[in-house]
Short mmCIF file of N, CA and C in Angstrom, two decimals:
data_model
loop_
_atom_site.label_atom_id
_atom_site.label_comp_id
_atom_site.label_asym_id
_atom_site.label_seq_id
_atom_site.Cartn_x
_atom_site.Cartn_y
_atom_site.Cartn_z
N MET A 4 25.15 79.21 202.95
CA MET A 4 24.77 80.78 203.13
C MET A 4 25.97 81.51 203.32
N ARG A 5 26.78 80.63 204.39
CA ARG A 5 27.93 81.29 204.49
C ARG A 5 28.93 81.81 203.61
N ALA A 6 29.05 81.07 202.63
CA ALA A 6 29.88 81.11 201.18
C ALA A 6 29.12 82.41 200.21
N LEU A 7 28.21 82.16 200.30
CA LEU A 7 27.27 83.25 199.50
C LEU A 7 27.61 84.61 200.16
N THR A 8 27.45 84.90 201.53
CA THR A 8 27.60 86.16 202.13
C THR A 8 28.98 86.27 201.90
N LYS A 9 30.07 85.53 201.89
CA LYS A 9 31.36 85.97 201.77
C LYS A 9 31.99 86.41 200.49
N ALA A 10 30.96 85.65 199.35
CA ALA A 10 30.98 86.52 198.14
C ALA A 10 30.55 87.55 198.09
N LEU A 11 29.46 87.82 198.48
CA LEU A 11 29.24 89.23 198.30
C LEU A 11 29.86 90.36 199.14
N VAL A 12 30.67 90.23 200.17
CA VAL A 12 30.94 90.84 200.97
C VAL A 12 32.67 91.46 199.86
N SER A 13 33.01 90.37 199.20
CA SER A 13 34.63 90.03 198.48
C SER A 13 34.11 91.01 197.26
N ALA A 14 32.77 91.07 196.67
CA ALA A 14 32.33 91.67 195.64
C ALA A 14 32.35 93.17 195.72
N THR A 15 31.51 93.17 196.86
CA THR A 15 31.05 94.89 197.51
C THR A 15 32.53 95.12 197.41
N ALA A 16 33.22 94.78 198.18
CA ALA A 16 34.67 95.38 198.44
C ALA A 16 35.39 95.74 197.55
N ALA A 17 35.32 94.76 196.32
CA ALA A 17 36.23 95.32 195.40
C ALA A 17 35.36 96.23 194.46
N VAL A 18 34.23 96.05 194.37
CA VAL A 18 33.49 97.59 193.57
C VAL A 18 33.87 98.97 194.39
N GLY A 19 34.08 98.65 195.71
CA GLY A 19 34.06 99.80 196.49
C GLY A 19 35.99 100.49 196.42
N ILE A 20 36.51 99.53 196.14
CA ILE A 20 38.06 99.70 195.84
C ILE A 20 38.19 100.40 194.24
N ALA A 21 37.35 99.66 193.48
CA ALA A 21 37.52 99.97 191.92
C ALA A 21 36.54 101.41 192.12
N ALA A 22 35.31 101.59 192.86
CA ALA A 22 35.07 103.21 192.66
C ALA A 22 36.05 104.13 193.56
N GLY A 23 36.42 103.78 194.40
CA GLY A 23 37.29 104.86 194.97
C GLY A 23 38.39 104.93 194.47
N GLY A 24 39.22 104.60 193.64
CA GLY A 24 40.20 104.51 192.79
C GLY A 24 39.61 105.13 191.42
N LEU A 25 38.92 105.15 191.02
CA LEU A 25 38.37 105.85 190.21
C LEU A 25 37.95 107.22 190.36
N ALA A 26 37.54 107.58 191.66
CA ALA A 26 37.04 108.92 192.19
C ALA A 26 38.15 109.61 192.34
N THR A 27 39.49 109.09 192.73
CA THR A 27 40.62 109.40 192.89
C THR A 27 41.61 110.01 191.99
N ALA A 28 41.43 109.01 190.96
CA ALA A 28 41.91 109.34 189.66
C ALA A 28 41.07 110.85 188.80
N GLY A 29 39.82 110.79 188.86
CA GLY A 29 39.12 111.80 188.49
C GLY A 29 39.61 112.48 189.18
N THR A 30 39.62 112.89 190.04
CA THR A 30 40.13 114.27 190.92
C THR A 30 41.17 114.90 190.63
N ALA A 31 42.22 113.67 190.42
CA ALA A 31 43.88 114.04 190.59
C ALA A 31 43.67 114.37 189.20
N MET A 32 42.92 114.26 188.00
CA MET A 32 43.16 114.47 186.36
C MET A 32 42.20 115.66 186.52
N ALA A 33 41.27 116.54 187.05
CA ALA A 33 40.65 117.41 187.29
C ALA A 33 41.79 118.67 188.04
N ALA A 34 42.36 118.37 189.20
CA ALA A 34 43.09 119.25 189.87
C ALA A 34 44.08 120.46 189.17
N PRO A 35 43.79 121.30 188.62
CA PRO A 35 44.60 122.28 188.33
C PRO A 35 45.79 122.27 188.63
N ALA A 36 47.34 122.27 187.38
CA ALA A 36 48.31 122.41 187.91
C ALA A 36 48.80 123.96 188.64
N PRO A 37 49.93 123.76 189.66
CA PRO A 37 50.06 124.93 190.20
C PRO A 37 50.47 126.06 189.60
N ALA A 38 50.22 127.52 189.84
CA ALA A 38 50.72 128.09 189.39
C ALA A 38 52.12 128.42 188.50
N GLN A 39 53.01 127.99 189.43
CA GLN A 39 54.52 127.93 189.06
C GLN A 39 54.74 126.91 187.74
N GLN A 40 53.79 125.66 187.76
CA GLN A 40 53.97 124.66 186.78
C GLN A 40 53.33 125.58 185.47
N GLN A 41 52.13 126.10 185.59
CA GLN A 41 51.40 126.85 184.39
C GLN A 41 52.47 127.71 184.01
N ALA A 42 53.08 128.55 184.88
CA ALA A 42 54.03 129.88 184.18
C ALA A 42 55.20 129.04 183.85
N ALA A 43 55.80 127.67 184.24
CA ALA A 43 57.19 127.57 183.24
C ALA A 43 56.48 126.56 181.66
N SER A 44 55.07 125.85 181.89
CA SER A 44 54.65 125.88 180.56
C SER A 44 54.95 126.82 179.65
N ALA A 45 54.26 128.08 180.18
CA ALA A 45 54.24 129.20 179.04
C ALA A 45 55.26 129.79 178.80
N ASP A 46 56.33 129.64 179.74
CA ASP A 46 57.67 130.05 178.96
C ASP A 46 58.51 129.08 178.19
N ALA A 47 58.11 127.79 178.20
CA ALA A 47 58.64 127.06 177.42
C ALA A 47 58.43 127.37 175.71
N VAL A 48 56.88 128.17 175.53
CA VAL A 48 56.70 128.37 174.06
C VAL A 48 56.92 129.93 173.91
N ALA A 49 57.65 130.40 174.45
CA ALA A 49 57.78 131.96 174.36
C ALA A 49 58.63 132.16 173.32
N PRO A 50 59.93 131.37 173.10
CA PRO A 50 60.40 131.86 172.16
C PRO A 50 60.11 131.60 170.69
N LEU A 51 60.45 133.21 169.99
CA LEU A 51 59.93 132.71 168.79
C LEU A 51 60.17 132.15 167.73
N ALA A 52 59.86 131.73 167.14
CA ALA A 52 59.98 130.92 165.60
C ALA A 52 60.80 131.67 164.84
N VAL A 53 61.94 131.52 164.26
CA VAL A 53 62.61 131.71 163.25
C VAL A 53 62.55 131.19 162.20
N VAL A 54 62.14 131.56 160.86
CA VAL A 54 61.59 130.81 159.73
C VAL A 54 62.48 131.70 158.59
N ASN A 55 63.78 131.25 158.04
CA ASN A 55 64.68 131.99 157.44
C ASN A 55 64.30 131.46 156.11
N LEU A 56 63.38 130.43 155.48
CA LEU A 56 63.27 129.66 154.43
C LEU A 56 64.47 129.44 153.57
N GLY A 57 65.45 129.00 154.18
CA GLY A 57 66.52 128.35 153.25
C GLY A 57 67.56 129.91 153.29
N LEU A 58 67.30 130.82 153.51
CA LEU A 58 68.34 131.98 153.63
C LEU A 58 69.61 131.81 154.93
N SER A 59 70.89 132.16 154.45
CA SER A 59 72.09 132.25 155.51
C SER A 59 71.72 133.24 156.37
N THR A 60 72.51 133.53 157.76
CA THR A 60 72.28 134.77 158.15
C THR A 60 72.70 136.27 157.50
N ALA A 61 73.54 135.89 156.54
CA ALA A 61 73.88 137.15 155.78
C ALA A 61 72.80 137.78 154.77
N GLU A 62 72.24 136.68 154.53
CA GLU A 62 71.01 136.55 153.46
C GLU A 62 69.60 136.99 154.06
N ALA A 63 69.39 136.57 155.44
CA ALA A 63 68.40 137.57 156.10
C ALA A 63 68.60 138.73 155.94
N LYS A 64 69.79 138.97 157.02
CA LYS A 64 69.94 140.56 157.32
C LYS A 64 69.70 141.53 156.04
N LYS A 65 70.02 140.82 154.95
CA LYS A 65 69.67 141.61 153.65
C LYS A 65 68.32 142.02 153.69
N VAL A 66 67.41 141.03 153.87
CA VAL A 66 66.14 140.93 153.92
C VAL A 66 65.26 142.03 155.08
N GLN A 67 66.14 141.79 156.25
CA GLN A 67 65.66 142.82 157.25
C GLN A 67 66.19 144.36 156.83
N ASP A 68 67.00 144.31 156.34
CA ASP A 68 67.22 145.59 155.68
C ASP A 68 66.05 146.51 155.06
N TRP A 69 66.11 145.53 154.11
CA TRP A 69 64.72 146.00 152.82
C TRP A 69 63.63 146.01 153.84
N LEU A 70 63.16 145.48 154.83
CA LEU A 70 62.15 145.25 155.71
C LEU A 70 62.22 146.68 156.14
N LYS A 71 63.31 147.00 156.86
CA LYS A 71 63.27 148.16 157.90
C LYS A 71 62.97 149.54 156.85
N ARG A 72 63.69 149.48 155.42
CA ARG A 72 63.88 150.57 154.79
C ARG A 72 62.12 150.50 153.97
N TYR A 73 61.58 150.04 153.58
CA TYR A 73 60.17 149.65 153.34
C TYR A 73 59.00 149.63 153.94
N HIS A 74 59.17 148.78 155.00
CA HIS A 74 58.18 148.03 155.39
C HIS A 74 57.94 148.32 157.29
N GLY A 75 58.65 149.10 157.71
CA GLY A 75 58.06 149.16 159.36
C GLY A 75 59.15 148.56 160.06
N TYR A 76 60.31 147.65 159.34
CA TYR A 76 60.49 146.57 160.92
C TYR A 76 61.51 147.06 161.63
N ASN A 77 61.40 147.75 162.81
CA ASN A 77 62.05 147.96 163.81
C ASN A 77 63.07 147.06 164.61
N GLY A 78 62.98 146.00 164.42
CA GLY A 78 63.68 144.77 165.13
C GLY A 78 65.23 144.98 164.53
N ALA A 79 65.90 143.84 165.42
CA ALA A 79 67.53 143.56 165.21
C ALA A 79 67.85 143.03 164.01
N ARG A 80 69.08 143.88 163.64
CA ARG A 80 69.36 143.21 162.21
C ARG A 80 70.43 142.17 162.82
N ASP A 81 69.70 140.99 163.05
CA ASP A 81 70.15 139.38 163.58
C ASP A 81 70.35 138.71 162.42
N GLY A 82 69.59 138.56 161.21
CA GLY A 82 69.83 137.73 160.37
C GLY A 82 68.91 136.49 160.77
N GLN A 83 67.99 136.50 161.69
CA GLN A 83 67.11 135.82 162.45
C GLN A 83 65.61 136.20 161.83
N LEU A 84 64.83 135.65 160.68
CA LEU A 84 63.81 136.11 160.25
C LEU A 84 62.57 135.62 161.39
N GLY A 85 62.16 136.39 162.62
CA GLY A 85 61.33 135.71 163.52
C GLY A 85 60.44 136.60 163.47
N THR A 86 59.37 136.29 164.28
CA THR A 86 58.02 137.14 164.80
C THR A 86 57.84 138.89 163.87
N ASN A 87 58.94 139.44 164.28
CA ASN A 87 58.75 140.74 163.96
C ASN A 87 59.11 141.20 162.50
N SER A 88 60.27 140.59 162.21
CA SER A 88 60.55 140.42 160.54
C SER A 88 59.57 139.96 159.80
N TRP A 89 58.66 138.85 160.38
CA TRP A 89 57.67 138.39 159.31
C TRP A 89 56.41 139.51 159.24
N LYS A 90 55.79 140.23 160.56
CA LYS A 90 55.17 141.08 160.58
C LYS A 90 55.52 141.92 159.53
N ALA A 91 56.43 142.67 159.50
CA ALA A 91 56.86 143.50 158.48
C ALA A 91 56.38 143.21 157.37
N PHE A 92 57.14 141.79 156.97
CA PHE A 92 57.05 141.27 155.48
C PHE A 92 55.43 141.38 155.09
N GLN A 93 54.86 140.56 156.18
CA GLN A 93 53.18 140.46 155.92
C GLN A 93 52.87 141.91 155.68
N ARG A 94 53.11 143.13 155.97
CA ARG A 94 52.55 144.24 155.91
C ARG A 94 52.64 144.84 154.35
N GLY A 95 53.96 144.55 153.82
CA GLY A 95 54.47 144.57 152.71
C GLY A 95 53.54 143.79 151.84
N LEU A 96 53.31 142.47 151.94
CA LEU A 96 52.32 141.82 151.19
C LEU A 96 51.22 141.94 151.10
N ALA A 97 50.73 142.36 151.97
CA ALA A 97 49.17 142.76 152.12
C ALA A 97 48.88 144.37 151.63
N LYS A 98 49.79 144.86 151.23
CA LYS A 98 50.03 146.37 150.38
C LYS A 98 49.96 146.42 148.93
N HIS A 99 50.96 145.13 148.66
CA HIS A 99 51.38 145.09 147.00
C HIS A 99 51.08 143.28 146.63
N HIS A 100 50.62 142.60 147.45
CA HIS A 100 50.83 141.30 146.99
C HIS A 100 49.38 140.19 147.29
N GLY A 101 48.29 141.08 147.55
CA GLY A 101 47.39 140.20 147.86
C GLY A 101 47.09 139.32 149.28
N TYR A 102 48.09 139.65 149.99
CA TYR A 102 48.07 138.82 151.21
C TYR A 102 46.69 139.59 152.13
N GLN A 103 45.81 139.05 152.61
CA GLN A 103 44.51 139.31 153.52
C GLN A 103 44.24 139.00 154.80
N ASP A 104 45.45 138.05 155.15
CA ASP A 104 45.22 137.40 156.45
C ASP A 104 45.42 138.39 157.63
N LYS A 105 45.88 137.97 158.63
CA LYS A 105 46.47 138.50 159.91
C LYS A 105 47.94 139.05 159.91
N ILE A 106 47.84 140.16 160.41
CA ILE A 106 49.79 140.51 160.38
C ILE A 106 50.27 139.81 162.00
N ASP A 107 50.10 138.69 162.03
CA ASP A 107 50.76 138.26 162.83
C ASP A 107 52.16 137.42 163.12
N GLY A 108 53.20 137.87 162.14
CA GLY A 108 54.16 136.91 162.08
C GLY A 108 54.35 135.79 161.85
N ILE A 109 53.43 135.24 161.52
CA ILE A 109 53.80 133.41 161.56
C ILE A 109 53.45 133.21 160.08
N VAL A 110 54.49 132.37 159.40
CA VAL A 110 54.90 132.09 158.21
C VAL A 110 53.88 130.73 157.63
N GLY A 111 52.54 131.36 157.51
CA GLY A 111 51.56 130.02 157.52
C GLY A 111 51.47 129.99 155.75
N PRO A 112 50.83 129.58 155.39
CA PRO A 112 50.41 129.01 153.88
C PRO A 112 50.14 130.14 152.91
N ASN A 113 48.88 130.98 153.88
CA ASN A 113 48.83 132.26 153.38
C ASN A 113 49.62 133.38 152.93
N THR A 114 50.78 133.43 153.70
CA THR A 114 51.86 133.84 153.62
C THR A 114 52.75 133.63 152.73
N VAL A 115 52.85 132.42 152.85
CA VAL A 115 53.65 131.78 151.74
C VAL A 115 52.90 132.11 150.27
N LYS A 116 51.78 131.99 150.09
CA LYS A 116 51.17 132.60 148.67
C LYS A 116 51.50 134.13 148.57
N ALA A 117 51.39 134.82 149.20
CA ALA A 117 51.75 136.03 148.77
C ALA A 117 53.24 136.12 148.59
N LEU A 118 54.04 135.65 149.04
CA LEU A 118 55.35 135.51 148.79
C LEU A 118 55.68 135.01 147.72
N GLN A 119 54.72 134.09 147.23
CA GLN A 119 55.11 133.36 146.08
C GLN A 119 54.68 134.05 144.91
N ARG A 120 53.45 134.96 145.09
CA ARG A 120 53.07 135.93 144.34
C ARG A 120 53.97 136.93 143.94
N MET A 121 54.73 137.60 145.01
CA MET A 121 55.82 138.56 144.56
C MET A 121 57.29 138.01 144.10
N LEU A 122 57.35 136.48 144.36
CA LEU A 122 58.74 135.97 143.75
C LEU A 122 58.19 135.76 142.44
N LYS A 123 57.29 135.73 141.94
CA LYS A 123 56.57 135.14 140.63
C LYS A 123 56.72 136.50 139.70
N LYS A 124 56.04 137.70 140.62
CA LYS A 124 56.13 138.44 139.82
C LYS A 124 57.62 139.49 139.45
N HIS A 125 58.38 139.25 140.22
CA HIS A 125 59.59 140.32 140.52
C HIS A 125 60.78 139.38 140.33
N TRP A 126 60.92 138.04 141.05
CA TRP A 126 61.96 137.37 141.07
C TRP A 126 62.13 135.92 140.28
N ASN A 127 61.43 135.83 139.52
CA ASN A 127 61.74 134.52 138.44
C ASN A 127 61.26 133.23 139.13
N TYR A 128 60.04 133.19 140.35
CA TYR A 128 59.82 131.65 140.64
C TYR A 128 58.78 131.56 139.66
N ASN A 129 58.80 130.24 139.28
CA ASN A 129 58.12 129.50 138.01
C ASN A 129 57.09 128.46 138.68
N GLY A 130 57.16 128.24 140.09
CA GLY A 130 56.22 127.09 140.47
C GLY A 130 54.74 127.55 140.83
N ALA A 131 54.12 126.79 141.47
CA ALA A 131 52.67 127.31 142.00
C ALA A 131 52.37 127.81 143.08
N ILE A 132 51.50 128.60 143.01
CA ILE A 132 51.15 129.39 144.30
C ILE A 132 50.15 128.65 145.15
N ASP A 133 51.21 127.86 145.89
CA ASP A 133 50.07 126.73 146.84
C ASP A 133 50.32 126.79 148.02
N GLY A 134 51.12 128.07 148.53
CA GLY A 134 51.45 127.81 150.09
C GLY A 134 52.60 127.41 150.96
N ILE A 135 53.31 126.26 149.80
CA ILE A 135 53.99 125.47 149.99
C ILE A 135 55.67 126.15 149.70
N ALA A 136 56.28 126.27 151.03
CA ALA A 136 57.70 126.95 150.86
C ALA A 136 58.86 126.02 150.37
N GLY A 137 58.82 125.23 149.07
CA GLY A 137 59.80 124.25 148.64
C GLY A 137 60.79 124.71 148.11
N SER A 138 61.59 123.95 147.71
CA SER A 138 62.51 124.51 147.06
C SER A 138 62.73 125.49 145.66
N GLY A 139 61.67 125.65 144.99
CA GLY A 139 61.45 126.42 144.17
C GLY A 139 61.58 128.00 144.62
N THR A 140 60.45 128.06 145.55
CA THR A 140 60.19 129.08 146.44
C THR A 140 61.39 129.62 147.19
N GLN A 141 61.91 128.50 147.82
CA GLN A 141 63.28 129.06 148.62
C GLN A 141 64.43 129.90 147.73
N ALA A 142 64.38 128.93 146.48
CA ALA A 142 65.32 129.69 145.52
C ALA A 142 65.28 131.30 144.99
N ALA A 143 63.79 131.02 144.79
CA ALA A 143 63.10 132.78 144.27
C ALA A 143 63.58 133.58 145.70
N PHE A 144 63.24 133.07 146.92
CA PHE A 144 63.70 134.00 147.73
C PHE A 144 64.97 134.14 148.29
N LYS A 145 65.96 133.30 147.64
CA LYS A 145 67.40 133.58 147.63
C LYS A 145 67.55 134.67 146.75
N ARG A 146 67.37 134.86 145.30
CA ARG A 146 67.24 135.70 144.59
C ARG A 146 66.97 137.25 145.02
N PHE A 147 65.72 137.12 145.61
CA PHE A 147 65.32 138.48 146.54
C PHE A 147 66.23 138.91 147.24
N ALA A 148 66.59 138.02 148.18
CA ALA A 148 67.45 138.60 149.15
C ALA A 148 69.05 138.95 148.90
N ASN A 149 69.22 138.58 147.87
CA ASN A 149 70.54 138.84 147.36
C ASN A 149 70.39 139.67 146.01
N GLY A 150 69.71 140.05 145.87
CA GLY A 150 69.00 141.57 144.68
C GLY A 150 68.59 142.78 145.38
N ASN A 151 68.49 142.56 146.87
CA ASN A 151 68.31 143.64 147.82
C ASN A 151 69.63 144.01 148.14
N PRO A 152 70.14 144.95 147.82
CA PRO A 152 71.58 145.56 148.42
C PRO A 152 71.22 146.10 149.57
N THR A 153 72.39 146.18 150.71
CA THR A 153 71.84 146.49 152.09
C THR A 153 72.67 148.08 152.07
#
């Protein structure tokens, strides 16, 4: 009988320790991060993406000049096609080349498809309208950049 009592006490203690460990782990997992840590995480994603699609800085500056002239780009002429450059480009693509998505400056498949339509119509792009900015799209984009004098 004494051995059975000892076994039950040991098993009960083990279950209690395990349950307490799980309760503590659950509380630790559910606790929100401190505000300072949350702010640091938000800062980590703050830099804007630059998507030059194979253009050099000089070529991207030519594109920014063209965007400023025709599509309301008012950012820096820095040769970095970031969010504001692509928002201006999306405005032009929406007006002339069937872009129907958000004007958000993100170079996703719909932006690339509209860019490919523009490049096919005016800059000798002969690839698929597939939303993938492969080597053919990038070569035609270079022709576009170099064909629009500053």
